[in-house]
Coordinates of C-alpha atoms in Angstrom, one line a residue:
M97 CA -8.6 0.6 -36.5
T98 CA -10.1 -1.8 -38.6
L99 CA -8.9 -5.0 -39.0
S100 CA -9.3 -8.2 -41.2
P101 CA -10.8 -10.3 -39.3
R102 CA -7.8 -13.2 -39.5
M103 CA -5.6 -10.1 -38.9
R104 CA -8.3 -8.9 -35.4
S105 CA -8.1 -13.2 -34.3
A106 CA -4.0 -12.9 -33.9
S107 CA -3.6 -9.9 -33.6
G108 CA -6.2 -9.4 -30.5
P109 CA -4.3 -12.0 -27.7
V110 CA -0.6 -10.3 -29.4
L111 CA -2.2 -6.5 -28.3
G112 CA -3.2 -7.6 -25.0
V113 CA 0.2 -9.3 -24.0
L114 CA 1.7 -6.1 -25.2
S115 CA -0.2 -4.0 -23.3
G116 CA 0.2 -6.0 -19.7
V117 CA 3.4 -6.2 -20.6
L118 CA 3.9 -2.5 -20.9
Y119 CA 2.1 -1.8 -17.6
A120 CA 4.7 -4.7 -16.1
L121 CA 7.6 -2.5 -17.4
S122 CA 6.2 0.5 -15.8
I123 CA 5.9 -0.1 -12.4
P124 CA 8.6 -1.6 -9.5
Q125 CA 10.8 -2.8 -10.5
P126 CA 12.1 -1.5 -12.9
S127 CA 9.6 1.4 -12.8
F128 CA 9.9 3.1 -16.6
S129 CA 7.0 4.4 -15.2
Y130 CA 7.0 6.5 -18.6
L131 CA 5.7 3.6 -20.4
A132 CA 2.3 3.6 -18.1
W133 CA 1.0 6.3 -20.3
I134 CA 0.9 4.1 -23.1
A135 CA 0.2 0.9 -21.9
L136 CA -3.2 0.8 -22.8
V137 CA -3.2 2.0 -26.8
P138 CA -2.3 -1.0 -27.5
L139 CA -5.9 -2.9 -25.5
F140 CA -7.9 -0.3 -28.5
F141 CA -6.3 -1.6 -31.6
A142 CA -8.0 -4.7 -29.9
L143 CA -11.1 -4.0 -29.4
E144 CA -13.0 -5.2 -32.7
H145 CA -11.3 -8.9 -31.8
K146 CA -14.9 -10.8 -32.3
R147 CA -14.0 -12.7 -28.3
P148 CA -12.7 -8.7 -27.0
W149 CA -12.6 -9.8 -23.6
L150 CA -9.9 -11.9 -24.5
P151 CA -7.2 -9.5 -25.2
G152 CA -7.8 -7.2 -22.0
L153 CA -7.3 -10.7 -20.0
C154 CA -4.3 -11.4 -21.5
A155 CA -3.2 -7.8 -20.5
G156 CA -4.5 -8.8 -17.1
L157 CA -2.6 -12.1 -16.5
M158 CA 0.4 -10.2 -18.1
A159 CA 0.1 -7.1 -15.5
A160 CA -0.7 -9.4 -12.9
T161 CA 1.8 -11.6 -12.6
A162 CA 3.7 -8.0 -12.3
R163 CA 2.1 -6.7 -9.0
T164 CA 1.3 -10.2 -7.6
Y165 CA 4.6 -12.9 -8.7
W166 CA 5.9 -12.4 -5.5
I167 CA 3.2 -14.6 -3.3
S168 CA 4.4 -17.7 -4.5
E169 CA 7.7 -17.6 -2.6
T170 CA 5.7 -15.8 0.3
L171 CA 3.1 -19.5 0.4
Q172 CA 6.0 -21.5 0.2
L173 CA 7.9 -20.0 2.5
Y174 CA 6.0 -18.7 5.1
G175 CA 2.4 -21.0 4.8
N176 CA 4.0 -24.0 4.2
L177 CA 2.4 -24.6 1.4
P178 CA 5.0 -26.8 -1.2
L179 CA 5.1 -24.9 -4.7
S180 CA 2.1 -27.3 -6.8
V181 CA -0.1 -25.7 -4.0
A182 CA 2.1 -21.7 -4.0
I183 CA 1.5 -21.8 -7.3
P184 CA -2.1 -22.7 -8.5
T185 CA -3.3 -19.8 -5.5
N186 CA -1.2 -17.0 -6.4
A187 CA -2.3 -18.1 -10.2
L188 CA -6.2 -18.2 -9.2
L189 CA -5.1 -14.4 -7.6
I190 CA -3.9 -13.5 -10.8
V191 CA -7.1 -14.3 -12.4
Y192 CA -9.3 -12.5 -10.6
M193 CA -7.6 -9.3 -11.0
A194 CA -7.5 -9.8 -14.9
L195 CA -10.3 -10.3 -15.0
Y196 CA -11.1 -6.2 -14.4
T197 CA -8.9 -5.7 -17.6
G198 CA -11.2 -8.4 -19.4
L199 CA -14.6 -6.5 -18.2
F200 CA -12.4 -3.1 -18.9
T201 CA -12.3 -4.0 -22.7
W202 CA -15.5 -6.1 -23.3
L203 CA -17.7 -2.5 -22.2
C204 CA -15.1 -0.7 -24.3
S205 CA -16.2 -2.1 -27.4
R206 CA -19.5 -1.7 -27.2
L207 CA -18.9 2.1 -28.1
D208 CA -17.4 3.2 -31.2
F209 CA -14.0 4.2 -30.6
K210 CA -14.4 7.3 -32.5
Q211 CA -17.0 8.7 -30.7
R212 CA -16.1 11.6 -28.6
L213 CA -17.9 10.0 -25.6
F214 CA -15.8 6.7 -26.2
A215 CA -12.5 8.8 -23.9
P216 CA -13.7 9.7 -21.2
Y217 CA -16.0 6.6 -21.2
A218 CA -13.1 4.2 -21.2
A219 CA -11.1 6.5 -18.6
A220 CA -15.0 6.4 -15.9
V221 CA -15.5 2.7 -16.4
W222 CA -11.3 1.8 -16.0
T223 CA -11.7 4.5 -12.3
L224 CA -14.9 2.4 -11.5
F225 CA -13.0 -0.9 -11.9
E226 CA -9.5 0.1 -9.6
W227 CA -12.2 1.6 -7.0
V228 CA -13.9 -2.1 -6.7
Q229 CA -10.6 -3.0 -6.4
S230 CA -9.9 -1.0 -3.3
W231 CA -12.9 -2.8 -0.7
M232 CA -14.1 -6.3 -2.7
I233 CA -13.0 -9.4 -1.5
S234 CA -11.9 -6.9 1.8
G235 CA -10.5 -5.1 -1.2
F236 CA -6.6 -5.9 -2.5
P237 CA -5.7 -2.6 -4.8
W238 CA -1.7 -3.0 -5.3
Q239 CA 0.0 -1.5 -7.4
L240 CA -2.8 0.7 -9.1
I241 CA -1.5 2.0 -12.3
G242 CA -1.3 4.8 -10.9
Y243 CA 1.4 3.6 -8.9
S244 CA 3.9 3.7 -11.7
Q245 CA 4.1 7.8 -11.7
W246 CA 5.8 7.7 -9.1
P247 CA 8.9 8.7 -10.3
N248 CA 7.7 11.7 -11.7
L249 CA 6.7 13.9 -9.1
P250 CA 5.4 17.3 -11.0
I251 CA 1.9 14.9 -12.8
L252 CA 1.1 13.6 -8.7
P253 CA -1.1 16.7 -6.8
S254 CA -2.6 17.8 -10.3
L255 CA -6.0 17.0 -11.5
L256 CA -5.5 18.3 -15.3
L257 CA -3.2 17.6 -17.6
L258 CA -2.8 20.8 -18.9
A259 CA -1.5 22.5 -15.9
I260 CA 0.6 19.6 -14.6
L261 CA 3.7 20.8 -15.1
A262 CA 3.3 24.7 -14.3
W263 CA 1.3 23.7 -11.5
G264 CA 3.1 20.6 -10.6
N265 CA 6.4 22.0 -10.5
A266 CA 5.1 25.3 -8.9
R267 CA 3.8 22.7 -5.9
L268 CA 6.8 21.7 -5.6
K269 CA 9.2 24.2 -5.0
Q270 CA 6.8 25.6 -2.4
L271 CA 7.4 22.6 -0.4
D272 CA 11.4 22.5 -0.7
E273 CA 12.1 25.9 -0.4
H274 CA 9.5 26.3 2.2
P275 CA 9.8 23.2 4.1
G276 CA 7.9 25.3 7.3
P277 CA 8.7 23.5 10.8
S278 CA 10.1 20.5 11.3
M279 CA 11.8 17.9 14.4
D280 CA 13.5 15.1 14.3
I281 CA 12.5 11.6 13.9
G282 CA 14.9 8.4 14.2
I283 CA 13.8 5.2 12.9
V284 CA 15.6 1.8 14.0
Q285 CA 15.8 -1.0 11.6
G286 CA 16.2 -4.2 12.8
N287 CA 16.4 -6.5 10.3
I288 CA 14.8 -9.7 12.2
P289 CA 14.4 -12.7 9.4
Q290 CA 10.7 -13.8 9.0
D291 CA 11.6 -17.3 9.4
R292 CA 13.2 -16.1 13.2
K293 CA 10.8 -13.2 13.8
W294 CA 7.8 -15.2 15.9
K295 CA 10.3 -17.9 17.8
V296 CA 9.6 -18.0 21.2
N297 CA 13.0 -18.3 22.1
R298 CA 14.4 -15.8 20.5
L299 CA 12.6 -12.5 22.5
A300 CA 15.2 -12.1 24.6
W301 CA 17.8 -11.5 21.9
T302 CA 14.9 -9.6 19.9
T303 CA 14.3 -7.3 23.1
A304 CA 17.6 -6.7 23.5
H305 CA 18.3 -6.1 19.9
Y306 CA 16.7 -3.1 19.8
A307 CA 17.5 -1.8 23.1
E308 CA 21.0 -1.3 22.1
L309 CA 20.4 0.0 17.9
T310 CA 17.8 2.5 20.4
E311 CA 20.6 3.4 23.1
Q312 CA 23.2 4.1 19.8
L313 CA 20.3 6.1 18.1
A314 CA 19.6 8.5 20.9
Q315 CA 22.9 9.7 21.3
Q316 CA 21.6 12.1 17.8
A317 CA 18.7 13.0 20.1
P318 CA 15.4 12.5 18.6
D319 CA 12.7 14.0 19.5
L320 CA 11.0 10.2 18.9
I321 CA 12.3 6.9 18.1
I322 CA 10.1 4.9 16.0
F323 CA 10.3 1.0 16.1
P324 CA 8.7 -1.3 12.6
E325 CA 5.5 -2.9 12.7
T326 CA 5.7 -5.8 15.6
A327 CA 9.0 -5.4 16.2
L328 CA 8.2 -7.1 19.0
P329 CA 6.8 -9.8 18.4
F330 CA 5.1 -10.5 21.8
Y331 CA 1.9 -9.3 24.7
F332 CA 2.7 -6.4 25.3
N333 CA 1.0 -5.8 28.4
D334 CA 0.7 -9.5 29.1
P335 CA 1.8 -9.9 32.7
L336 CA 4.1 -13.0 31.3
Y337 CA 6.6 -10.9 28.8
R338 CA 6.7 -8.1 31.8
P339 CA 10.8 -7.6 31.6
Y340 CA 10.2 -7.3 28.4
R341 CA 8.3 -4.7 28.0
Q342 CA 9.2 -3.0 31.0
R343 CA 13.3 -3.0 29.6
M344 CA 11.8 -1.0 26.7
E345 CA 10.0 1.8 30.0
Q346 CA 13.6 1.4 31.4
L347 CA 14.8 2.7 27.5
A348 CA 12.7 5.6 27.3
Q349 CA 13.8 6.7 31.0
T350 CA 17.0 6.8 29.9
T351 CA 17.4 8.0 26.8
G352 CA 14.6 11.2 27.6
I353 CA 12.8 10.2 24.4
P354 CA 9.4 9.2 23.5
L355 CA 9.4 5.4 21.3
L356 CA 6.6 4.4 19.3
V357 CA 6.8 1.1 19.5
G358 CA 5.3 -2.4 17.0
S359 CA 4.1 -4.9 19.4
L360 CA 1.4 -7.7 19.8
E361 CA -2.5 -6.8 22.4
G362 CA -3.5 -9.6 23.8
E363 CA -3.6 -12.3 26.7
V364 CA -1.1 -15.5 27.1
G365 CA -4.2 -18.7 28.2
R366 CA -7.0 -16.7 27.2
R367 CA -9.0 -18.3 24.4
G368 CA -10.9 -16.7 21.8
A369 CA -8.9 -13.2 23.0
P370 CA -8.7 -11.0 20.4
I371 CA -4.7 -10.4 19.0
Y372 CA -4.5 -6.6 18.0
N373 CA -1.5 -5.8 15.6
R374 CA -0.7 -2.2 18.0
A375 CA 1.6 0.7 17.9
F376 CA 2.5 1.6 21.6
M377 CA 3.0 5.1 22.9
L378 CA 5.5 5.2 25.7
D379 CA 6.4 8.7 27.0
Q380 CA 10.2 10.2 28.5
E381 CA 9.0 7.9 31.5
G382 CA 7.8 4.8 30.3
V383 CA 4.8 5.3 30.3
Q384 CA 2.1 3.6 27.6
T385 CA -0.1 7.0 26.8
E386 CA -1.7 5.8 23.5
T387 CA -2.5 3.3 21.1
A388 CA -3.2 2.9 17.4
D389 CA -4.8 -0.4 16.2
K390 CA -4.1 -1.8 12.7
V391 CA -7.3 -2.0 11.6
H392 CA -7.2 -3.4 7.5
L393 CA -5.8 -6.5 8.1
V394 CA -4.3 -8.8 5.8
P395 CA -6.6 -11.2 4.0
F396 CA -4.7 -15.0 4.3
G397 CA -2.1 -13.4 6.8
E398 CA -2.8 -11.6 9.1
Y399 CA -6.8 -13.2 9.3
L400 CA -8.9 -16.5 7.1
P401 CA -11.4 -15.0 5.7
L402 CA -14.4 -17.9 3.8
P403 CA -12.2 -20.6 5.6
A404 CA -14.7 -23.5 4.8
L405 CA -12.9 -22.2 1.1
F406 CA -9.0 -21.2 2.2
Q407 CA -8.7 -23.2 5.2
Y408 CA -5.0 -24.6 3.6
L409 CA -4.4 -21.0 4.0
E410 CA -3.9 -21.3 7.7
G411 CA -0.5 -21.8 8.4
L412 CA 0.3 -18.0 6.8
T413 CA -2.3 -17.1 9.4
A414 CA -0.6 -19.3 12.7
E415 CA 3.4 -17.9 11.5
S416 CA 1.8 -14.6 13.0
G417 CA -1.8 -15.3 14.7
Q418 CA -5.3 -14.4 14.0
F419 CA -5.0 -10.6 14.3
A420 CA -8.7 -8.7 15.1
H421 CA -9.6 -5.6 13.1
G422 CA -8.9 -2.1 15.2
Q423 CA -12.2 -0.2 15.8
A424 CA -10.8 2.9 14.5
H425 CA -7.5 4.9 13.0
R426 CA -6.3 7.3 15.4
T427 CA -3.6 9.8 15.2
L428 CA -1.3 9.7 18.4
A429 CA -0.1 12.8 19.7
I430 CA 3.3 12.4 20.7
P431 CA 4.9 13.4 24.7
G432 CA 5.9 16.7 25.1
Q433 CA 5.2 18.0 22.2
S434 CA 2.0 19.6 20.2
T435 CA 2.7 17.4 17.5
R436 CA 0.3 14.5 16.3
V437 CA 1.4 11.6 13.9
G438 CA -1.1 9.4 12.3
P439 CA 0.7 5.5 12.4
F440 CA -1.2 3.3 9.2
I441 CA 0.5 0.0 9.4
C442 CA 2.0 -2.0 6.9
Y443 CA -0.8 -3.0 4.4
E444 CA -2.9 -0.3 5.7
S445 CA 0.3 1.8 3.3
I446 CA -2.4 0.6 0.0
F447 CA -5.8 2.6 1.0
P448 CA -5.6 6.0 0.6
E449 CA -8.6 6.6 2.6
I450 CA -6.5 5.6 5.4
T451 CA -4.6 8.0 5.3
R452 CA -6.8 11.0 4.2
E453 CA -8.6 9.8 7.5
L454 CA -5.7 10.5 10.2
T455 CA -4.8 13.8 7.9
L456 CA -8.4 14.8 8.8
Q457 CA -7.6 14.3 12.4
G458 CA -4.9 16.6 12.6
A459 CA -2.5 14.7 12.3
D460 CA 1.1 17.0 11.1
F461 CA 3.3 13.4 9.6
L462 CA 2.2 10.3 9.0
V463 CA 3.9 6.6 9.7
N464 CA 4.0 3.8 8.3
T465 CA 5.0 0.9 10.6
T466 CA 6.0 -2.2 8.8
N467 CA 7.1 -5.6 7.9
D468 CA 8.5 -6.1 4.7
A469 CA 10.4 -9.3 5.5
W470 CA 7.1 -11.6 3.6
F471 CA 8.4 -10.1 0.4
G472 CA 12.0 -11.2 0.3
H473 CA 14.9 -9.5 -2.3
T474 CA 11.9 -9.4 -4.9
A475 CA 9.8 -6.3 -6.3
A476 CA 7.4 -6.5 -3.9
P477 CA 9.3 -4.0 -1.3
Y478 CA 9.9 -1.4 -4.1
Q479 CA 6.6 -1.5 -4.8
H480 CA 5.1 -0.7 -1.1
F481 CA 7.5 1.8 -0.8
A482 CA 6.0 3.5 -4.1
M483 CA 3.0 3.8 -2.7
S484 CA 3.2 5.4 0.4
I485 CA 5.0 8.0 -1.9
I486 CA 1.6 8.4 -3.3
R487 CA 0.7 8.8 0.2
A488 CA 2.4 11.8 0.8
V489 CA 1.9 13.7 -1.9
E490 CA -2.3 13.0 -1.6
T491 CA -2.1 14.5 1.7
G492 CA 0.6 17.4 1.5
R493 CA 2.2 14.9 4.5
S494 CA 5.7 13.7 5.4
V495 CA 5.8 10.1 5.3
V496 CA 8.0 8.5 7.7
R497 CA 8.6 4.7 7.3
A498 CA 9.7 2.1 9.3
A499 CA 10.4 -1.5 8.1
N500 CA 11.3 -4.4 10.2
T501 CA 14.1 -5.2 6.5
G502 CA 13.4 -2.2 4.9
I503 CA 13.0 0.0 3.1
S504 CA 12.3 2.5 5.7
G505 CA 12.9 6.3 5.1
V506 CA 11.6 9.8 4.8
I507 CA 9.5 11.5 2.1
K508 CA 8.3 14.7 1.8
P509 CA 4.9 15.8 1.2
S510 CA 6.4 16.6 -2.4
G511 CA 6.6 12.9 -3.1
R512 CA 10.9 13.3 -3.1
V513 CA 12.6 10.8 -0.8
Q514 CA 14.4 12.2 1.3
Y515 CA 16.2 9.2 3.0
M516 CA 15.9 5.9 2.0
T517 CA 17.9 2.9 3.1
G518 CA 18.6 -1.4 1.2
L519 CA 16.9 -3.8 2.1
F520 CA 17.9 -6.6 4.8
E521 CA 20.3 -3.7 6.7
T522 CA 20.5 -3.5 9.8
T523 CA 20.4 -0.2 10.3
T524 CA 19.7 3.2 12.3
F525 CA 19.5 6.5 11.6
V526 CA 17.8 10.4 12.4
Q527 CA 16.3 13.1 10.0
P528 CA 13.8 15.8 10.2
V529 CA 10.5 15.5 9.5
D530 CA 8.6 18.4 7.8
L531 CA 4.7 19.4 9.7
H532 CA 2.2 20.7 7.7
D533 CA -1.2 21.7 9.0
E534 CA -2.7 22.6 5.2
M535 CA -5.2 20.6 3.7
T536 CA -4.9 18.6 0.1
L537 CA -7.4 18.9 -2.2
Y538 CA -7.7 14.8 -1.9
T539 CA -7.8 15.4 1.7
R540 CA -10.9 17.7 1.6
L541 CA -12.6 15.6 -1.1
G542 CA -11.9 12.6 -1.4
N543 CA -13.1 10.3 -4.0
A544 CA -15.7 13.2 -5.4
I545 CA -14.4 12.0 -8.7
L546 CA -17.0 8.4 -9.0
P547 CA -20.2 10.5 -8.9
L548 CA -18.8 12.0 -11.8
C549 CA -17.3 8.4 -13.7
L550 CA -20.6 7.1 -12.7
L551 CA -22.8 9.5 -14.3
L552 CA -20.2 9.5 -17.5
F553 CA -20.4 5.6 -17.6
A554 CA -24.7 5.4 -17.2
Y555 CA -24.6 8.2 -19.7
G556 CA -22.4 5.8 -22.6
E557 CA -24.8 3.0 -21.6
W558 CA -27.2 5.3 -22.0
K559 CA -26.1 6.7 -25.7
R560 CA -25.1 2.8 -26.5
R561 CA -28.8 1.4 -25.5
T562 CA -30.7 4.3 -27.7
H563 CA -28.5 4.7 -30.4
V564 CA -28.3 8.2 -29.8
P565 CA -25.5 9.0 -33.0
P566 CA -21.9 11.2 -31.6
L567 CA -22.2 14.8 -31.7
N568 CA -20.2 15.7 -33.9

């Protein structure tokens, strides 16, 4: 680890860029997942740089760009921002994300790399920073490094590296060979472009479009049919839109199949009334039985945080409206069945505590409804889908994904992708979905590792400050 001062000065940022590139290549797309295991190694060779935060910042900038580059296009197309504003706004987010890596390398540089404590200390710091990203400024834990391992299913259920292959493969074999009970679930992928989705003059066409696709799908007699997030972009229970709601009620009656439809809850003409992004369960008679709201909203997309600073981004929320946070996540009973489904909507798929909560409430399988039309043909839809795979493994529950423009699909509790659609396809499908009720280690313990990380961090700081010699 010893380099000359001139080499350290020149190589530090280069090593940081290399580390960021390895991170970027490990996530979708192109998902060279094995590179994540060595992505941070170049940073450790840069710890002797006279400004150790600089290599970390370079790494963070490269990685964050790969994680969020698509936001510039979204801001331009749906926030009505010129590229001259959209790109700096995206860059501001990238810099914020990169600061975590810069601080990580600065903290790690204060310990001797040769100390036995270094590895657990660095791992603890990295884990704590990822946790902070899950709640800081409402939370944006998008494509954290662990998500890169979505193709490597045997390693996902295990915390101990030495037990990965043996236990992980045994777990996959058990889940695949002994799936237990299942039920047939139908998905409608309507494929409505974002620039048409919220047009008032398109409501009749959109409703008829979903009704037609559902009638075709119903011929396969699934136990439940699921629509994507806000597939019906109107206030579902407002009298003004009664004809459209009645079309859905009649659809459930004529097919005899319960529907879980994504729509809005609100009141036309009542200024300041809350608007909820909601999933509505209709039984075989078209009666609304239960609902589930989106609780964790998308900042700038569904609500505007700190409006005094970000008023220029109101075009994004104007596209779909300012939403209110739902009160709590809840499971829904499938009418006529003893099965309960755990819905989590769009952006909520990146927060593991949400699916853990739904599993603890008794969800037999999970449903992610989403509208990824915002992302276009970028890597973002693939990144979003990959995170749902991690949610399945963490909870030991099948995840059914209904996406407006794709990617829709079914993910088994083992993390295997049972079925997936392409992007921007108008399609329907029915798949058997495995039902499970056992609790995984993560479901039982949650983020129990965080106190250990805090202890390791505190111990490392104490060792550094008191100059206690390392153990030999």
